[in-house]
Coordinates of C-alpha atoms in Angstrom, one line a residue:
Chain J
M213 CA 13.5 127.5 157.3
Y214 CA 10.0 126.3 156.2
T215 CA 7.9 125.6 159.6
G216 CA 5.4 123.1 160.1
V217 CA 1.9 124.6 159.5
T218 CA -0.7 123.1 161.9
A219 CA -3.6 122.9 159.5
V220 CA -2.0 120.6 156.9
P221 CA -4.2 118.3 155.1
E222 CA -4.3 114.7 155.9
N223 CA -3.8 115.8 159.8
L224 CA -0.2 114.8 159.4
R225 CA 2.6 116.8 160.9
S226 CA 4.7 118.5 158.3
P227 CA 8.3 118.1 159.1
D228 CA 10.6 121.3 159.5
I229 CA 13.3 121.9 156.7
Y230 CA 16.6 123.2 157.9
Q231 CA 19.1 124.4 155.2
P232 CA 22.4 124.8 156.9
K233 CA 25.2 126.7 154.8
T234 CA 28.2 125.3 156.6
I235 CA 29.0 122.0 158.4
A236 CA 29.3 123.8 161.8
E237 CA 26.0 125.0 161.3
L238 CA 24.7 121.4 160.5
L239 CA 26.3 120.1 163.6
L240 CA 24.6 122.9 165.6
I241 CA 21.3 122.0 164.2
K242 CA 21.7 118.1 164.5
S243 CA 22.6 118.7 168.4
K244 CA 19.4 120.6 168.7
N245 CA 17.3 118.2 166.9
P246 CA 19.0 114.7 167.2
N247 CA 16.3 113.0 165.4
A248 CA 16.4 115.1 162.4
M249 CA 17.3 113.2 159.3
L250 CA 20.0 114.3 156.8
W251 CA 18.7 114.9 153.2
G252 CA 21.2 114.5 150.2
G253 CA 19.5 113.6 147.0
G254 CA 16.6 111.8 148.7
T255 CA 16.3 109.0 146.1
Y256 CA 16.1 106.3 148.2
I257 CA 14.1 108.1 150.9
M258 CA 11.4 108.9 148.5
A259 CA 11.5 105.6 146.8
D260 CA 10.4 104.0 150.1
P261 CA 6.6 103.1 149.8
N262 CA 6.3 103.6 153.5
Y263 CA 7.9 107.1 153.7
Y264 CA 4.7 109.1 153.0
P265 CA 2.1 109.3 154.6
N266 CA 4.1 108.6 157.7
P267 CA 2.7 110.4 161.2
E268 CA 6.4 110.0 162.6
A269 CA 8.0 111.8 159.9
K270 CA 11.2 113.2 161.1
D271 CA 12.6 116.9 160.6
I272 CA 14.8 117.2 157.5
I273 CA 18.3 118.8 157.3
R274 CA 19.0 119.5 153.6
L275 CA 22.5 119.4 152.7
N276 CA 22.2 121.2 149.2
K277 CA 23.5 124.6 150.4
I278 CA 26.8 123.3 152.1
S279 CA 29.3 124.1 149.2
E280 CA 32.1 122.3 150.9
L281 CA 30.0 118.8 150.2
F282 CA 29.9 119.5 146.5
R283 CA 33.7 119.8 145.8
I284 CA 35.8 117.5 143.7
Q285 CA 39.6 117.5 143.9
H286 CA 41.8 115.5 141.6
T287 CA 45.5 114.4 142.2
D288 CA 47.5 111.7 140.4
K289 CA 46.8 109.2 143.0
Y290 CA 42.9 109.7 143.8
I291 CA 39.8 111.7 143.3
E292 CA 38.4 113.3 146.5
A293 CA 34.5 113.9 146.1
G294 CA 32.3 115.5 148.5
S295 CA 29.5 113.5 149.8
M296 CA 26.7 115.5 147.8
V297 CA 28.5 115.0 144.7
T298 CA 26.1 112.9 142.3
I299 CA 27.1 109.6 140.9
Q300 CA 26.6 111.2 137.2
H301 CA 28.9 114.1 138.3
L302 CA 31.6 111.6 139.5
I303 CA 31.6 109.8 136.4
N304 CA 32.1 113.0 134.3
N305 CA 34.8 114.1 136.4
G306 CA 36.7 110.8 137.1
N307 CA 36.6 109.7 133.7
T308 CA 40.6 110.4 133.2
I309 CA 41.4 109.2 136.7
L310 CA 39.3 106.3 137.4
S311 CA 39.7 102.8 135.7
K312 CA 37.2 101.9 132.9
P313 CA 35.6 99.1 134.7
V314 CA 34.9 101.6 137.5
I315 CA 33.4 103.8 135.3
Q316 CA 31.5 101.4 133.6
A317 CA 30.3 99.9 136.9
L318 CA 29.2 103.4 138.1
S319 CA 27.4 104.0 134.8
S320 CA 25.3 100.9 135.5
V321 CA 24.0 102.3 138.8
G322 CA 20.5 103.2 137.7
N323 CA 19.5 105.3 134.8
T324 CA 20.4 108.8 134.1
M325 CA 17.7 110.3 136.1
I326 CA 18.6 108.4 139.4
R327 CA 22.2 109.0 138.8
N328 CA 21.8 112.7 138.5
S329 CA 19.9 112.7 141.8
A330 CA 21.6 110.0 143.8
T331 CA 24.5 111.4 145.8
L332 CA 27.8 109.6 146.9
G333 CA 27.3 110.2 150.5
G334 CA 23.8 109.2 150.4
S335 CA 24.6 105.9 148.6
L336 CA 27.2 104.9 151.2
S337 CA 25.2 106.1 154.4
I338 CA 21.7 104.6 153.9
F339 CA 21.1 102.7 157.3
N340 CA 20.1 99.2 155.9
F341 CA 20.4 99.1 152.2
R342 CA 23.5 98.4 150.3
T343 CA 23.6 99.7 146.7
S344 CA 26.4 98.5 144.2
I345 CA 28.1 101.7 144.9
C346 CA 29.3 100.4 148.4
C347 CA 30.4 97.1 146.7
I348 CA 32.5 99.2 144.1
L349 CA 34.2 101.4 146.3
A350 CA 34.9 98.8 149.0
T351 CA 36.6 96.7 146.4
I352 CA 38.9 99.4 145.2
G353 CA 39.8 100.6 148.6
A354 CA 38.0 103.9 148.7
T355 CA 38.0 105.7 152.0
A356 CA 35.4 108.1 153.6
E357 CA 35.8 111.0 155.8
L358 CA 33.2 110.9 158.8
R359 CA 32.4 113.9 161.0
F360 CA 30.9 112.9 164.2
F361 CA 27.8 114.7 165.5
N362 CA 28.8 114.7 169.0
R363 CA 32.4 115.8 168.8
L364 CA 33.1 119.1 167.2
N365 CA 36.0 119.6 164.8
Y366 CA 36.6 115.8 164.8
S367 CA 36.9 113.8 161.8
R368 CA 38.2 110.4 160.9
W369 CA 38.9 108.5 157.5
I370 CA 37.6 105.1 157.7
N371 CA 37.9 102.6 154.6
V372 CA 34.3 102.2 152.9
S373 CA 34.6 98.4 153.7
K374 CA 34.7 99.0 157.4
L375 CA 31.5 101.2 157.5
Y376 CA 29.1 98.3 157.5
D377 CA 28.4 95.2 159.5
N378 CA 27.7 91.6 158.1
A379 CA 24.2 92.4 157.8
G380 CA 24.9 95.2 155.9
N381 CA 23.6 98.0 158.1
F382 CA 25.7 101.4 158.3
L383 CA 27.8 101.3 161.5
Y384 CA 27.8 105.0 162.1
A385 CA 24.2 105.9 161.4
D386 CA 23.1 108.8 163.9
K387 CA 26.7 109.1 165.2
A388 CA 28.5 110.8 162.0
F389 CA 28.0 111.6 158.4
I390 CA 30.3 111.3 155.5
T391 CA 31.9 114.5 154.3
K392 CA 34.1 113.3 151.7
V393 CA 35.0 110.1 149.8
R394 CA 38.6 109.4 148.5
I395 CA 38.7 107.1 145.6
P396 CA 42.0 105.7 144.3
A397 CA 43.1 106.3 140.8
A398 CA 43.6 103.5 138.6
E399 CA 46.8 101.4 138.9
N400 CA 47.7 99.4 135.8
Q401 CA 48.8 96.3 137.5
F402 CA 45.4 95.6 139.0
A403 CA 42.5 94.2 137.0
Q404 CA 38.9 94.8 138.2
I405 CA 35.7 92.9 137.7
F406 CA 32.2 94.3 138.8
L407 CA 29.0 92.6 138.4
T408 CA 25.5 93.3 139.3
I409 CA 22.6 90.9 138.9
D410 CA 19.1 92.4 138.9
S411 CA 18.2 96.0 140.2
P412 CA 19.0 96.3 143.7
L413 CA 16.2 98.7 144.2
R414 CA 13.6 96.8 142.4
Q415 CA 14.4 93.3 143.4
Q416 CA 16.2 93.5 146.8
K417 CA 15.7 89.9 147.6
N418 CA 17.2 88.5 144.3
S419 CA 19.8 90.9 143.5
L420 CA 23.6 91.1 144.3
S421 CA 26.6 93.0 143.7
F422 CA 30.2 91.5 143.1
G423 CA 33.5 93.1 143.0
L424 CA 37.0 91.8 142.6
Q425 CA 40.4 93.6 142.2
Y426 CA 43.4 91.4 141.8
T427 CA 46.7 91.3 140.1
V428 CA 48.4 88.4 138.4
S429 CA 52.2 87.8 139.4
Q430 CA 54.4 84.7 138.2
G431 CA 51.3 83.0 137.2
N432 CA 49.3 83.4 140.6
I433 CA 46.4 85.5 141.4
M434 CA 47.7 88.0 144.2
Q435 CA 46.4 90.7 146.3
P436 CA 42.9 89.9 145.7
S437 CA 40.2 92.2 147.3
V438 CA 36.6 90.8 147.0
C439 CA 33.3 92.5 148.0
I440 CA 29.8 90.9 147.8
T441 CA 26.7 92.9 148.8
F442 CA 23.2 91.8 149.1
P443 CA 20.8 95.1 149.2
V444 CA 18.9 94.4 152.4
S445 CA 20.6 91.1 153.8
G446 CA 24.4 91.6 153.7
F447 CA 27.7 93.0 153.2
V448 CA 30.7 90.7 152.8
F449 CA 34.3 91.8 152.7
S450 CA 36.2 88.9 154.3
G451 CA 40.0 88.2 154.7
E452 CA 38.9 84.7 154.5
I453 CA 37.3 84.8 151.2
E454 CA 40.3 86.6 149.8
N455 CA 42.6 83.8 151.2
R456 CA 40.4 81.3 149.2
I457 CA 41.4 83.2 145.9
N458 CA 44.9 84.5 146.9
S459 CA 47.7 82.4 145.2
I460 CA 45.5 80.5 142.9
N461 CA 47.9 79.1 140.1
L462 CA 46.8 80.1 136.7
P463 CA 45.7 78.2 134.5
V464 CA 43.2 76.7 137.2
N465 CA 41.7 73.4 136.6
P466 CA 37.9 73.4 136.2
D467 CA 37.2 71.1 139.2
A468 CA 39.3 73.4 141.4
I469 CA 37.1 76.3 140.4
V470 CA 34.0 74.6 141.4
S471 CA 35.5 73.4 144.6
V472 CA 36.8 77.1 145.5
S473 CA 33.3 78.6 144.5
E474 CA 31.7 76.1 146.8
Q475 CA 34.0 77.2 149.7
I476 CA 33.4 80.8 149.1
S477 CA 29.6 80.4 149.0
L478 CA 29.5 78.6 152.3
L479 CA 31.8 81.4 153.8
V480 CA 29.2 83.9 152.5
K481 CA 26.4 82.0 153.8
K482 CA 28.0 82.0 157.4
N483 CA 28.4 85.8 157.1
C484 CA 25.0 86.5 155.7
P485 CA 22.5 84.0 157.1
N486 CA 19.6 86.1 155.7
A487 CA 20.7 86.1 152.2
S488 CA 18.1 84.2 150.0
D489 CA 18.7 80.7 148.3
L490 CA 18.8 82.5 144.7
Q491 CA 21.5 85.0 145.9
M492 CA 23.5 82.3 147.5
E493 CA 23.3 80.2 144.1
R494 CA 24.0 83.4 142.2
V495 CA 27.3 84.1 144.3
K496 CA 28.3 80.4 143.6
R497 CA 27.8 80.6 139.7
L498 CA 29.2 84.3 139.6
I499 CA 32.5 83.0 141.3
Q500 CA 32.7 80.3 138.8
K501 CA 32.1 82.8 135.9
V502 CA 34.8 85.2 137.2
L503 CA 37.2 82.4 137.6
F504 CA 36.7 80.9 134.3
D505 CA 37.0 84.3 132.6
I506 CA 40.3 85.0 134.5
N507 CA 41.4 81.5 133.4
S508 CA 40.6 82.2 129.9
R509 CA 42.1 85.5 129.7
Y510 CA 45.3 84.2 131.1
L511 CA 45.3 81.3 128.6
A512 CA 44.8 83.9 125.8
G513 CA 48.0 85.7 126.9
Chain T
M100 CA 4.4 124.3 154.3
I101 CA 3.2 126.9 151.7
L102 CA 4.4 125.8 148.3
K103 CA 4.4 128.1 145.4
C104 CA 5.0 126.5 141.8
N105 CA 4.3 127.0 138.2
I106 CA 2.6 124.1 136.6
D107 CA 2.0 124.1 133.0
G108 CA 2.2 127.9 132.9
T109 CA -0.1 128.5 135.9
Q110 CA 1.0 129.7 139.2
Y111 CA -0.3 127.7 142.1
T112 CA 0.0 128.0 146.0
F113 CA -0.6 124.8 148.0
N114 CA -0.7 124.2 151.6
E115 CA 1.1 120.8 151.7
N116 CA 3.1 118.7 154.0
A117 CA 6.9 119.4 153.2
N118 CA 7.6 115.7 152.7
K119 CA 4.7 115.0 150.3
P120 CA 5.8 113.3 147.0
L121 CA 5.1 115.9 144.2
K122 CA 3.3 113.2 142.1
R123 CA 0.5 113.2 144.8
I124 CA 0.1 117.0 144.9
L125 CA -0.1 116.9 140.9
E126 CA -2.7 114.0 141.2
E127 CA -4.7 115.7 143.9
N128 CA -4.6 119.2 142.3
I129 CA -4.2 118.7 138.3
P130 CA -7.3 116.8 137.3
A131 CA -5.9 115.4 134.0
F132 CA -2.7 114.2 135.8
P133 CA -2.5 110.4 135.4
S134 CA -2.7 108.1 138.6
N135 CA -1.4 105.0 137.0
S136 CA 1.9 105.2 138.6
S137 CA 2.3 103.2 141.8
C138 CA 5.9 102.0 141.4
T139 CA 7.5 104.6 144.1
G140 CA 10.8 105.1 142.5
A141 CA 11.2 101.9 140.6
S142 CA 11.2 103.8 137.4
C143 CA 8.0 102.7 135.8
G144 CA 8.3 106.1 134.3
N145 CA 4.5 106.9 134.2
C146 CA 5.1 109.9 136.4
L147 CA 7.5 111.8 134.4
I148 CA 7.5 115.6 134.4
I149 CA 9.7 118.2 133.2
F150 CA 11.0 119.9 136.2
N151 CA 13.0 123.1 135.8
N152 CA 13.9 122.0 132.2
S153 CA 14.9 118.6 133.0
L154 CA 13.2 115.1 133.1
R155 CA 12.5 113.8 136.6
Y156 CA 10.2 111.3 138.2
S157 CA 7.6 113.3 140.2
C158 CA 7.2 110.5 142.7
L159 CA 10.9 111.1 143.9
I160 CA 10.5 115.0 144.3
P161 CA 9.4 116.1 147.7
A162 CA 7.2 119.0 148.0
F163 CA 9.9 121.3 149.4
E164 CA 12.2 120.8 146.5
A165 CA 9.3 121.9 144.3
N166 CA 9.1 125.4 145.7
N167 CA 9.5 127.9 143.0
A168 CA 9.9 125.4 140.6
T169 CA 8.6 125.3 136.9
I170 CA 6.9 122.1 136.0
T171 CA 5.5 120.8 133.0
T172 CA 3.2 117.9 132.9
Y173 CA 2.4 116.0 129.6
E174 CA -1.2 117.3 130.0
G175 CA 0.0 120.8 129.8
F176 CA 2.5 120.1 127.2
V177 CA -0.2 118.7 124.9
K178 CA -1.5 122.2 124.5
T179 CA 1.6 123.9 123.5
R180 CA 3.1 124.1 119.9
G181 CA 6.2 122.1 120.9
F182 CA 3.8 119.1 121.0
H183 CA 2.4 119.8 117.6
D184 CA 6.0 119.4 116.0
I185 CA 6.5 116.1 117.8
E186 CA 2.7 115.1 116.6
R187 CA 3.7 116.0 112.9
A188 CA 7.0 114.1 113.3
Y189 CA 5.0 111.1 114.4
E190 CA 2.7 111.3 111.5
H191 CA 5.4 111.7 108.9
T192 CA 7.5 108.9 110.1
G193 CA 4.6 106.7 110.7
S194 CA 6.1 105.4 114.0
Q195 CA 4.9 106.4 117.4
P196 CA 5.1 105.1 121.0
C197 CA 2.9 102.5 122.3
S198 CA -0.2 103.7 124.2
I199 CA 1.4 102.8 127.6
C200 CA 4.5 104.9 127.3
F201 CA 3.2 107.6 124.6
K202 CA 3.0 110.3 127.4
S203 CA 6.6 109.8 129.0
K204 CA 8.4 108.8 125.8
T205 CA 6.8 112.2 124.2
L206 CA 8.2 114.1 127.1
I207 CA 11.6 112.4 126.7
I208 CA 11.6 113.4 122.8
E209 CA 10.8 117.1 123.9
T210 CA 13.9 117.0 126.3
L211 CA 16.1 115.5 123.3
I212 CA 14.9 118.1 121.2
N213 CA 15.8 120.8 123.7
R214 CA 19.4 119.1 123.9
L215 CA 19.7 119.1 120.1
E216 CA 18.6 122.7 120.0
Q217 CA 21.3 123.9 122.7
K218 CA 24.1 121.5 120.8
N219 CA 23.3 123.1 117.3
L220 CA 23.3 126.5 118.8
L221 CA 26.6 125.8 120.5
L222 CA 27.9 124.6 117.3
G223 CA 26.5 127.7 115.5
K224 CA 24.5 125.6 113.1
A225 CA 20.8 126.7 114.2
S226 CA 20.7 127.8 110.5
L227 CA 18.4 125.5 108.3
R228 CA 21.1 125.9 105.6
T229 CA 23.7 123.8 107.2
K230 CA 23.4 120.1 108.2
I231 CA 21.8 119.5 111.5
Q232 CA 24.0 117.9 114.2
S233 CA 22.6 114.7 115.6
L234 CA 22.6 113.7 119.1
D235 CA 25.0 110.7 120.2
K236 CA 23.2 107.4 120.0
Q237 CA 24.4 106.7 123.7
L238 CA 22.7 109.8 124.9
I239 CA 19.6 108.8 123.4
E240 CA 19.8 105.4 124.7
S241 CA 20.5 106.7 128.1
E242 CA 17.6 108.9 128.3
L243 CA 15.4 106.2 126.8
N244 CA 16.5 103.9 129.8
V245 CA 14.5 106.2 132.0
I246 CA 11.4 104.2 131.3
P247 CA 11.3 100.4 131.0
C248 CA 9.0 100.1 127.7
K249 CA 11.2 99.1 124.7
C250 CA 8.5 99.8 122.1
M251 CA 11.0 102.0 119.8
E252 CA 14.2 101.7 118.4
I253 CA 17.0 104.2 119.1
N254 CA 17.1 104.9 115.3
E255 CA 13.2 105.8 115.3
I256 CA 13.7 108.2 118.1
E257 CA 16.7 109.7 116.7
K258 CA 14.8 110.3 113.4
L259 CA 11.7 111.6 115.2
T260 CA 13.8 113.9 117.4
N261 CA 15.7 115.3 114.2
L262 CA 12.5 115.7 112.3
A263 CA 10.6 117.5 115.1
Y264 CA 13.6 119.8 115.6
V265 CA 13.5 120.8 111.9
Y266 CA 9.8 121.7 112.2
R267 CA 10.6 123.7 115.2
S268 CA 13.4 125.5 113.7
N269 CA 11.3 126.3 110.8
R270 CA 8.6 127.8 113.0
S271 CA 11.2 129.9 114.8
A272 CA 12.8 131.0 111.6
R273 CA 9.3 132.2 110.4
K274 CA 8.6 134.2 113.6
P275 CA 9.0 137.9 113.3
Q276 CA 11.9 139.3 115.1
I277 CA 11.4 141.9 117.9
S278 CA 13.9 144.6 118.0

């Protein structure tokens, strides 16, 4: 442990750094320092312009020594990655198990350097910032294992889509932390579409991520799973939106596409009132584009 | 916290806040380190450094992570023979990065040369008599995406990297072997 020095320059308190080696040790440290923050890759925290200098800097618990959080396990049905696995590591290891659109979507998250430092757990558990990773994992039905700070030896698997409220805030901040994420393997019958407009980090008020997983059965769009995230203003994973897309008969007429996109954008607006006008317009156009693409793919056989 | 690290070959000891960004520490203590980066993580690329042999944004590294690290800044790299190889390649090909991204792109080329060196060593083709293996264009592209400036084509970077690698290999071949 590095201890705070009294005579630090700039008269700021230097936060204490803890490096637990096991999860049990981490829970013990957290119980003694409830305000301490967990530090995975630190990419988002360091990118916050207000992070330093800050007189109220919290103590830091680094997770880089907990080997359990770095593990990756493969089976035929899923890949299970520890929360400290970096995005790039997941891409390298999941190449044969995850579907091509998922790998492509993960590869478009930031540049190589960002992907090498951003961790899976960190990307999912930032309190008020939703990256495109949340959108991708929620769409494909990934689940996360949460360990609760106040209950020793108690963990729970929760769908990634249920980790956030409509405003995009992480519901378990300060209550639990993510230890593992289970990502389902690619299934042939499902088609997946992931789109991200603008950089979520650089243009938080304009950017959005969209994910859709569906299957086509007897000319109908079936079992759709839709997720739309706005970096700082919302997370939408709603059954109502899925119902609008479910059972759309292909080929769909252009007027119906426009009407469905308008209905969905109204539902999104209802769920995320803080989304900007540009983001709402983009949602509408994106849904139109995606439905036109599905249509043309269907017509092309 | 007491922070010990090796910057451009010199051992430094600082008394700094544990969460202070490395970029600030370098700006305050290394006179030549540029202070033109203010993007704080938005990937402007002006604060690139070689941190423990890999390219990193210094604004995203907290002080506690830099303890016992080996850091090379562009200002330190300029004084090495490695830079001379890249400079010769710039002169020979007649293409070089624009003044805005010159420093960061030079560091990117240096890391690409190191990767090329590793690749050729792995393939057992370090000898100049055999054809040099180039890096994948995809890899070069992903490394170049680290900075937003698009002043150079991937082909140009590939040519520069290969040429600088040849100069470096020639220099290493001439070095007397220590038995």
